Structure formats: C-alpha cells, structure tokens
Amino acid sequence: MPSNLLITGASQLLTLRGRVPRRGKALSDLRIVKNGAVLVHDGVIAAVGPRAEVESLPEALAAERIDVDGRVVLPGFVDSHTHLIHAASRAEEYELKIAGASYEEIARKGGGILNSVKKLRAATAGALKERAHAALRDFAAHGTTTLEAKSGYGLDVASELKILRLHKELSAEQPLEIVSTFLGAHVVPAEYRNKPGGAERYVAVLTETLIPEVAAEKLAEFCDVFCDRGAFSRKDSKRILEEGKKSGMLPRIHAEQLTRTGATQLAVQVGAASCDHLEQVNKADIQALAKSKTAATLLPGCDFHLGMKKYAPARELIEAGAIVALATDYNPGTSPTVSMPMILSLACSQLRMSPAEAIAAATINAAYSLLRDRKIGSLEAGKQADLAIFDVDDYREIPYYFGVNKCWMTLKKGRVVFQKGHT
Ligand code: NIG
Ligand code: FE
C-alpha cells in the first residue's frame, strides 16, 4: 500500500534546493523555509514548502504525521569519506601521539595503518560486520543517511575482497546507503614493504589482480589512492587510478595530507570525483581545484584528533570557487568519529566556514562528490526523503553545540532510522 508521511512544524526547513555543485558565495545558500513541512510519498519527497501550503494538499490530509514542534529539519548528512570497516581502535597509538610521537613515526615502526591491517586480517567477517553495524547505528544517530566506505585495511586479495563484500552485505542489512570505494592502495603492506621491487610488485597485484576482480564482482564504484610520503608516489597513484578508471571505477584521492606530493594536480588531471584532506595544498593547487569539477573534501576531524595545527585552507578554496565538501574520515588512526555535527563544529571554529557553508558542504556538495546529487543532498520534490531533524531552534546551533548530540530524528527514504530516546 502506498504510504504518505507529513513532517510538519519545522521552525526552519533547510531545503538546499538550487544549483549543484555549490561554489563560492552560493555555498551559504541554504534556501530556508520558515515554518515548513515536507510531504513524503513512498520514501520520495512529494512536496516541500510552507506548512500551510503543504498541509492543505489532498495527500497530506490522510498522511501519517510527525510534528517536529519547532525543530530544524535538513537533508540527512552525506558522509563522503569513511573507512567504515576496521577491526579495532588504536587507542594505544593515541596515547603515544599525545606523548609526542608523530603519526609518521608510529607508522614507520609498523604501527598506523599496518597495525589496523594486522588486526583486520585476524578478524572474522562476522566480528567486522558486527562492529560496522554498531558504527552505522551511531552514524544514523548523528543525522547521517548516506556514507561512502573505503576498503584499505586488508591489503591482500582475500582481505580486500572480504571488506568490499561486507559493504555489499551491510547495504542489504541496514537502512543507510553505503557507497563502496576500493582503497587497496592505502599503503604497501608489510610482506612487500622494504623488499627489493616490493612496492612495484604490490602495485602489480593491485592493477593486475585486485582491480579486475573488484570490477568483475561490481564491488566498488570508486577507486582511491593514498598519495603521500610513506604511502604511494604520484607516479604509482596515477597508474592505479587509471587502471581503476578503465575498469569503471572513478578516482578519488587522499591528497596533500602530510606532505605536498602534487596529488591534487593528479586528481584534476584524471578527473577525480573528489580530492580529500588538502592540508598542504599551495596556491596553484587551489586554483586547479577551483577550475575543475573535482570536489575538495575537507576532513578537519583528522587534524583535530592528531593535534595538528595546520588545517586545510577552506576559506581560500571557497573564495577561489572550489567545490568544498566535508566528511568525517571515520577511521581508527586519524579520525575516530562518526559525528558530522562535530565535523561541522570543527569546520566553523577551525576552518572558519560559516554554519551555512558547513551544512551545504556536508549535504549537497558531498552528494555531488558521490555522484548522487540528483537523488540526495537537498529536500526537493522527487528526491529521496532522507532527513535529519535537530533539537535546536536555529540551524547555527547545530555546529554551535559541540560534544553533545542534538540529533532528534533521522529518516532514510521516509523511514525513521533513529529517534532520540528510542532504541
Ligand atoms: O584518511 N591518510 C590515510 N588514511 C587515513 C588514515 C588511516 C589510518 O591511520 O588508519 C586518513 O587519514
Ligand atoms: Fe581517509
């Protein structure tokens, strides 16, 4: 039976309708409807607008109603960069970092990503899935309705495929949409590292075995590379991304996080959907992104967690006209958070983005970076009814209150997937 749902009584309804992607001044254009309502038909938005208008539609009369009683309604967050599947935290490294060890020092001693690889290889698929399910419930509880998930803690054929197959299984078992990315090129695994020709042989495993298998099984939409000191060179990154592209996986890239490698220029050259991190970009990189269609995804959770003082130059990127998006980078090494509201707080206080810019970067621009801006990222008739409802009077209070979860309800395709106080 077709179902109608009326969500009404929003003090502010952040529609974000309009031009996609948002660049420059348009990034702060939230298209707010005061005292707004949304009518949903079979999981799809049928109407959005002022309460009186929407409520008087014939379909609204018999619809099931949720009165949000003056709260703020916005599109569900689109978290466009996560490393969802991992086996355990790295709290022991967190303590070492606080005591002064750098992220790179820990990695050189076999910690870091390789530490997570060891733990993932030893974990059963069942245990990994259970951990991911718990994380997904937490994502939903913070207003996220779609997330990208990268492999990259397996780094051998069986373990990478295990992760990507879990993305698929999780997509079927719980309500949030998971967009799968292959990140076999996270780092060179221990069995190839520091061996003559080792890195080259691992790149061959990626390009000759893994990419074709991932493509044949349709396990990933995107192919990502960590292009940095201690990870992959620009030359190897290019080869891997081009191979991925030939197999139908669009490039994404971890760029200029620890050092400037020229990865941003590579991202633009290969037409990457997204170029992420960007702490170390220079002016030429900013210009290149501004002229391109590649999203610049900023991950301030990493700098915060690692205690780094240098955040990505968000203001310069926005003012130059780059397509700025925001994501958690949920992972055990650099950003163990599922909270997009916390990322918005960091974007405002550390990246000097306005609350409106941060919200647009975390919804419509992030949806664009996942090639889903026609379906999600704004509240418009015909789009999926993915909504986050916050227990605040004004949208600026979403980043303003930090360290406390103000998400009141989350809906995915018109279905309540989180409600405060209900488990
Ligand atoms: O996005 N930079 C590479 N990958 C992750 C960190 C992974 C880890 O330390 O486990 C990131 O920050
Ligand atoms: Fe990452």
PDB file of N, CA and C in Angstrom, residues 78-81 296-300 314 323-329 340 343-348 351 353-354 357-363 365-366:
ATOM      1  N   VAL A  78      25.556  13.593   4.251  1.00  0.00           N
ATOM      2  CA  VAL A  78      26.201  12.662   3.325  1.00  0.00           C
ATOM      3  C   VAL A  78      27.674  12.656   3.722  1.00  0.00           C
ATOM      4  N   ASP A  79      28.100  11.562   4.340  1.00  0.00           N
ATOM      5  CA  ASP A  79      29.491  11.477   4.805  1.00  0.00           C
ATOM      6  C   ASP A  79      30.300  10.821   3.688  1.00  0.00           C
ATOM      7  N   SER A  80      31.006  11.642   2.936  1.00  0.00           N
ATOM      8  CA  SER A  80      31.589  11.177   1.671  1.00  0.00           C
ATOM      9  C   SER A  80      33.008  10.619   1.802  1.00  0.00           C
ATOM     10  N   HIS A  81      33.465  10.368   3.030  1.00  0.00           N
ATOM     11  CA  HIS A  81      34.808   9.776   3.209  1.00  0.00           C
ATOM     12  C   HIS A  81      34.849   9.074   4.562  1.00  0.00           C
ATOM     13  N   ALA A 296      36.545  19.215  -3.425  1.00  0.00           N
ATOM     14  CA  ALA A 296      37.637  19.334  -2.451  1.00  0.00           C
ATOM     15  C   ALA A 296      37.050  18.958  -1.096  1.00  0.00           C
ATOM     16  N   THR A 297      37.315  17.722  -0.668  1.00  0.00           N
ATOM     17  CA  THR A 297      36.684  17.229   0.560  1.00  0.00           C
ATOM     18  C   THR A 297      37.617  17.442   1.748  1.00  0.00           C
ATOM     19  N   LEU A 298      37.158  18.226   2.698  1.00  0.00           N
ATOM     20  CA  LEU A 298      37.988  18.569   3.851  1.00  0.00           C
ATOM     21  C   LEU A 298      37.609  17.696   5.045  1.00  0.00           C
ATOM     22  N   LEU A 299      38.639  17.313   5.812  1.00  0.00           N
ATOM     23  CA  LEU A 299      38.461  16.322   6.876  1.00  0.00           C
ATOM     24  C   LEU A 299      39.064  16.854   8.172  1.00  0.00           C
ATOM     25  N   PRO A 300      38.453  17.875   8.749  1.00  0.00           N
ATOM     26  CA  PRO A 300      39.088  18.513   9.901  1.00  0.00           C
ATOM     27  C   PRO A 300      39.168  17.629  11.141  1.00  0.00           C
ATOM     28  N   ALA A 314      40.325  26.278   3.937  1.00  0.00           N
ATOM     29  CA  ALA A 314      38.937  26.253   3.446  1.00  0.00           C
ATOM     30  C   ALA A 314      38.505  27.594   2.849  1.00  0.00           C
ATOM     31  N   ILE A 323      34.800  23.357  -5.151  1.00  0.00           N
ATOM     32  CA  ILE A 323      33.580  22.702  -4.649  1.00  0.00           C
ATOM     33  C   ILE A 323      33.921  22.056  -3.308  1.00  0.00           C
ATOM     34  N   VAL A 324      33.698  22.760  -2.230  1.00  0.00           N
ATOM     35  CA  VAL A 324      34.128  22.255  -0.923  1.00  0.00           C
ATOM     36  C   VAL A 324      33.058  21.335  -0.309  1.00  0.00           C
ATOM     37  N   ALA A 325      33.527  20.153   0.111  1.00  0.00           N
ATOM     38  CA  ALA A 325      32.671  19.197   0.829  1.00  0.00           C
ATOM     39  C   ALA A 325      33.336  18.895   2.177  1.00  0.00           C
ATOM     40  N   LEU A 326      32.569  18.318   3.088  1.00  0.00           N
ATOM     41  CA  LEU A 326      33.103  17.951   4.415  1.00  0.00           C
ATOM     42  C   LEU A 326      32.749  16.504   4.714  1.00  0.00           C
ATOM     43  N   ALA A 327      33.641  15.800   5.391  1.00  0.00           N
ATOM     44  CA  ALA A 327      33.357  14.415   5.769  1.00  0.00           C
ATOM     45  C   ALA A 327      34.078  14.089   7.072  1.00  0.00           C
ATOM     46  N   THR A 328      33.693  12.958   7.695  1.00  0.00           N
ATOM     47  CA  THR A 328      34.334  12.596   8.975  1.00  0.00           C
ATOM     48  C   THR A 328      35.709  11.976   8.794  1.00  0.00           C
ATOM     49  N   ASP A 329      35.918  11.207   7.697  1.00  0.00           N
ATOM     50  CA  ASP A 329      37.100  10.345   7.568  1.00  0.00           C
ATOM     51  C   ASP A 329      37.124   9.318   8.709  1.00  0.00           C
ATOM     52  N   MET A 340      28.974  13.871  12.108  1.00  0.00           N
ATOM     53  CA  MET A 340      29.027  15.017  11.194  1.00  0.00           C
ATOM     54  C   MET A 340      28.790  16.338  11.938  1.00  0.00           C
ATOM     55  N   ILE A 343      32.035  17.468  13.017  1.00  0.00           N
ATOM     56  CA  ILE A 343      32.823  17.955  11.866  1.00  0.00           C
ATOM     57  C   ILE A 343      32.370  19.374  11.498  1.00  0.00           C
ATOM     58  N   LEU A 344      31.075  19.627  11.604  1.00  0.00           N
ATOM     59  CA  LEU A 344      30.590  20.991  11.333  1.00  0.00           C
ATOM     60  C   LEU A 344      31.163  21.962  12.361  1.00  0.00           C
ATOM     61  N   SER A 345      31.208  21.551  13.620  1.00  0.00           N
ATOM     62  CA  SER A 345      31.779  22.430  14.660  1.00  0.00           C
ATOM     63  C   SER A 345      33.230  22.756  14.328  1.00  0.00           C
ATOM     64  N   LEU A 346      33.991  21.739  13.922  1.00  0.00           N
ATOM     65  CA  LEU A 346      35.406  21.971  13.573  1.00  0.00           C
ATOM     66  C   LEU A 346      35.523  22.830  12.318  1.00  0.00           C
ATOM     67  N   ALA A 347      34.642  22.591  11.356  1.00  0.00           N
ATOM     68  CA  ALA A 347      34.683  23.378  10.114  1.00  0.00           C
ATOM     69  C   ALA A 347      34.457  24.853  10.442  1.00  0.00           C
ATOM     70  N   CYS A 348      33.572  25.116  11.394  1.00  0.00           N
ATOM     71  CA  CYS A 348      33.286  26.512  11.748  1.00  0.00           C
ATOM     72  C   CYS A 348      34.427  27.109  12.558  1.00  0.00           C
ATOM     73  N   LEU A 351      38.178  25.863  10.451  1.00  0.00           N
ATOM     74  CA  LEU A 351      38.314  26.186   9.014  1.00  0.00           C
ATOM     75  C   LEU A 351      37.684  27.538   8.696  1.00  0.00           C
ATOM     76  N   MET A 353      34.641  28.277   8.334  1.00  0.00           N
ATOM     77  CA  MET A 353      33.475  28.212   7.449  1.00  0.00           C
ATOM     78  C   MET A 353      32.270  28.693   8.247  1.00  0.00           C
ATOM     79  N   SER A 354      31.307  29.312   7.576  1.00  0.00           N
ATOM     80  CA  SER A 354      30.106  29.720   8.299  1.00  0.00           C
ATOM     81  C   SER A 354      29.250  28.472   8.515  1.00  0.00           C
ATOM     82  N   GLU A 357      27.699  27.454   5.245  1.00  0.00           N
ATOM     83  CA  GLU A 357      28.652  26.813   4.317  1.00  0.00           C
ATOM     84  C   GLU A 357      28.941  25.379   4.739  1.00  0.00           C
ATOM     85  N   ALA A 358      29.108  25.184   6.039  1.00  0.00           N
ATOM     86  CA  ALA A 358      29.439  23.843   6.528  1.00  0.00           C
ATOM     87  C   ALA A 358      28.296  22.864   6.227  1.00  0.00           C
ATOM     88  N   ILE A 359      27.071  23.321   6.410  1.00  0.00           N
ATOM     89  CA  ILE A 359      25.923  22.430   6.164  1.00  0.00           C
ATOM     90  C   ILE A 359      25.812  22.090   4.673  1.00  0.00           C
ATOM     91  N   ALA A 360      25.999  23.068   3.815  1.00  0.00           N
ATOM     92  CA  ALA A 360      25.934  22.776   2.370  1.00  0.00           C
ATOM     93  C   ALA A 360      27.069  21.841   1.953  1.00  0.00           C
ATOM     94  N   ALA A 361      28.248  22.019   2.562  1.00  0.00           N
ATOM     95  CA  ALA A 361      29.399  21.166   2.234  1.00  0.00           C
ATOM     96  C   ALA A 361      29.155  19.729   2.681  1.00  0.00           C
ATOM     97  N   ALA A 362      28.364  19.564   3.753  1.00  0.00           N
ATOM     98  CA  ALA A 362      28.127  18.233   4.327  1.00  0.00           C
ATOM     99  C   ALA A 362      26.892  17.544   3.751  1.00  0.00           C
ATOM    100  N   THR A 363      26.205  18.235   2.854  1.00  0.00           N
ATOM    101  CA  THR A 363      24.981  17.642   2.287  1.00  0.00           C
ATOM    102  C   THR A 363      25.054  17.657   0.754  1.00  0.00           C
ATOM    103  N   ASN A 365      26.991  19.279  -1.508  1.00  0.00           N
ATOM    104  CA  ASN A 365      28.287  19.111  -2.185  1.00  0.00           C
ATOM    105  C   ASN A 365      28.867  17.721  -1.960  1.00  0.00           C
ATOM    106  N   ALA A 366      28.617  17.170  -0.793  1.00  0.00           N
ATOM    107  CA  ALA A 366      29.097  15.809  -0.545  1.00  0.00           C
ATOM    108  C   ALA A 366      28.343  14.820  -1.437  1.00  0.00           C
TER     109      ALA A 366
END
